[in-house]
């Protein structure tokens, strides 16, 4: 580990047990998935993770706002590094 000009090994004793750490990480993973799917949203996008475009690529919710009206729709999710034009 580096801090400014100093370098440290970064090896130290645990301050919590491995079991507790793993349990908390599993909660974080579950929360991250729920948040990504919008399950905690006031108006969740119910089809998230369930629909795909004609090429089989997953679709994700999007929205546009015009005045006070919000228009919701789904778009193809582009994966990092995807160079396709479809």
mmCIF file of C-alpha atoms in Angstrom:
data_model
loop_
_atom_site.group_PDB
_atom_site.id
_atom_site.type_symbol
_atom_site.label_atom_id
_atom_site.label_comp_id
_atom_site.label_asym_id
_atom_site.label_seq_id
_atom_site.Cartn_x
_atom_site.Cartn_y
_atom_site.Cartn_z
ATOM 1 C CA UNK A 1 0.000 0.000 0.000
ATOM 2 C CA UNK A 2 1.303 3.447 -0.875
ATOM 3 C CA UNK A 3 0.668 6.678 1.013
ATOM 4 C CA UNK A 4 2.375 9.719 -0.483
ATOM 5 C CA UNK A 5 6.057 8.726 -0.717
ATOM 6 C CA UNK A 6 5.853 5.882 1.840
ATOM 7 C CA UNK A 7 5.115 2.240 1.030
ATOM 8 C CA UNK A 8 3.585 -0.203 3.552
ATOM 9 C CA UNK A 9 3.079 -3.963 3.457
ATOM 10 C CA UNK A 10 -0.623 -3.628 4.259
ATOM 11 C CA UNK A 11 -0.680 -6.832 6.301
ATOM 12 C CA UNK A 12 -2.467 -6.481 9.628
ATOM 13 C CA UNK A 13 -4.714 -8.462 11.925
ATOM 14 C CA UNK A 14 -8.417 -8.540 11.160
ATOM 15 C CA UNK A 15 -10.654 -6.266 13.177
ATOM 16 C CA UNK A 16 -13.743 -8.413 12.429
ATOM 17 C CA UNK A 17 -14.152 -12.122 11.832
ATOM 18 C CA UNK A 18 -14.106 -13.523 8.291
ATOM 19 C CA UNK A 19 -17.622 -14.916 8.823
ATOM 20 C CA UNK A 20 -19.035 -11.503 9.712
ATOM 21 C CA UNK A 21 -17.223 -9.908 6.759
ATOM 22 C CA UNK A 22 -18.654 -12.509 4.350
ATOM 23 C CA UNK A 23 -22.173 -12.034 5.778
ATOM 24 C CA UNK A 24 -22.028 -8.251 5.316
ATOM 25 C CA UNK A 25 -20.671 -8.641 1.775
ATOM 26 C CA UNK A 26 -23.606 -10.920 0.884
ATOM 27 C CA UNK A 27 -26.026 -8.248 2.150
ATOM 28 C CA UNK A 28 -24.231 -5.628 0.050
ATOM 29 C CA UNK A 29 -24.512 -7.871 -3.040
ATOM 30 C CA UNK A 30 -28.260 -8.359 -2.490
ATOM 31 C CA UNK A 31 -28.826 -4.631 -1.951
ATOM 32 C CA UNK A 32 -26.787 -3.752 -5.021
ATOM 33 C CA UNK A 33 -28.913 -6.077 -7.147
ATOM 34 C CA UNK A 34 -32.177 -4.701 -5.731
ATOM 35 C CA UNK A 35 -31.039 -1.127 -6.319
ATOM 36 C CA UNK A 36 -29.870 -1.892 -9.844
ATOM 37 C CA UNK A 37 -33.256 -3.421 -10.671
ATOM 38 C CA UNK A 38 -35.065 -0.458 -9.138
ATOM 39 C CA UNK A 39 -36.995 -2.632 -6.678
ATOM 40 C CA UNK A 40 -36.818 0.068 -3.996
ATOM 41 C CA UNK A 41 -37.946 2.788 -6.386
ATOM 42 C CA UNK A 42 -41.296 4.496 -5.938
ATOM 43 C CA UNK A 43 -42.134 3.486 -9.532
ATOM 44 C CA UNK A 44 -40.053 0.364 -10.228
ATOM 45 C CA UNK A 45 -39.291 -0.747 -13.767
ATOM 46 C CA UNK A 46 -40.867 -4.166 -13.530
ATOM 47 C CA UNK A 47 -39.374 -5.649 -16.707
ATOM 48 C CA UNK A 48 -35.738 -4.922 -15.805
ATOM 49 C CA UNK A 49 -33.627 -8.028 -16.307
ATOM 50 C CA UNK A 50 -36.470 -9.839 -18.058
ATOM 51 C CA UNK A 51 -36.568 -8.438 -21.599
ATOM 52 C CA UNK A 52 -34.092 -8.415 -24.473
ATOM 53 C CA UNK A 53 -33.957 -6.842 -27.921
ATOM 54 C CA UNK A 54 -34.289 -8.932 -31.136
ATOM 55 C CA UNK A 55 -30.520 -9.632 -31.036
ATOM 56 C CA UNK A 56 -30.772 -11.051 -27.504
ATOM 57 C CA UNK A 57 -29.059 -8.096 -25.811
ATOM 58 C CA UNK A 58 -30.552 -7.152 -22.431
ATOM 59 C CA UNK A 59 -32.681 -4.009 -22.195
ATOM 60 C CA UNK A 60 -32.654 -1.462 -19.395
ATOM 61 C CA UNK A 61 -35.172 1.197 -18.353
ATOM 62 C CA UNK A 62 -34.725 4.815 -19.421
ATOM 63 C CA UNK A 63 -36.837 7.925 -19.256
ATOM 64 C CA UNK A 64 -37.253 11.375 -20.737
ATOM 65 C CA UNK A 65 -38.981 14.331 -19.187
ATOM 66 C CA UNK A 66 -40.908 16.964 -21.093
ATOM 67 C CA UNK A 67 -42.384 19.610 -18.872
ATOM 68 C CA UNK A 68 -43.920 17.846 -15.885
ATOM 69 C CA UNK A 69 -44.526 14.592 -17.778
ATOM 70 C CA UNK A 70 -42.098 11.659 -17.595
ATOM 71 C CA UNK A 71 -41.951 9.158 -20.452
ATOM 72 C CA UNK A 72 -40.585 5.726 -19.560
ATOM 73 C CA UNK A 73 -39.200 3.219 -22.050
ATOM 74 C CA UNK A 74 -36.585 0.454 -22.417
ATOM 75 C CA UNK A 75 -33.369 0.632 -24.445
ATOM 76 C CA UNK A 76 -30.740 -1.937 -25.361
ATOM 77 C CA UNK A 77 -27.988 -2.050 -22.761
ATOM 78 C CA UNK A 78 -24.581 -1.568 -24.380
ATOM 79 C CA UNK A 79 -21.865 -3.660 -22.776
ATOM 80 C CA UNK A 80 -18.420 -2.056 -22.292
ATOM 81 C CA UNK A 81 -16.313 -2.625 -25.392
ATOM 82 C CA UNK A 82 -19.336 -3.474 -27.588
ATOM 83 C CA UNK A 83 -18.617 -1.961 -31.027
ATOM 84 C CA UNK A 84 -21.805 -3.177 -32.745
ATOM 85 C CA UNK A 85 -24.085 -0.564 -34.296
ATOM 86 C CA UNK A 86 -27.345 -2.433 -33.578
#
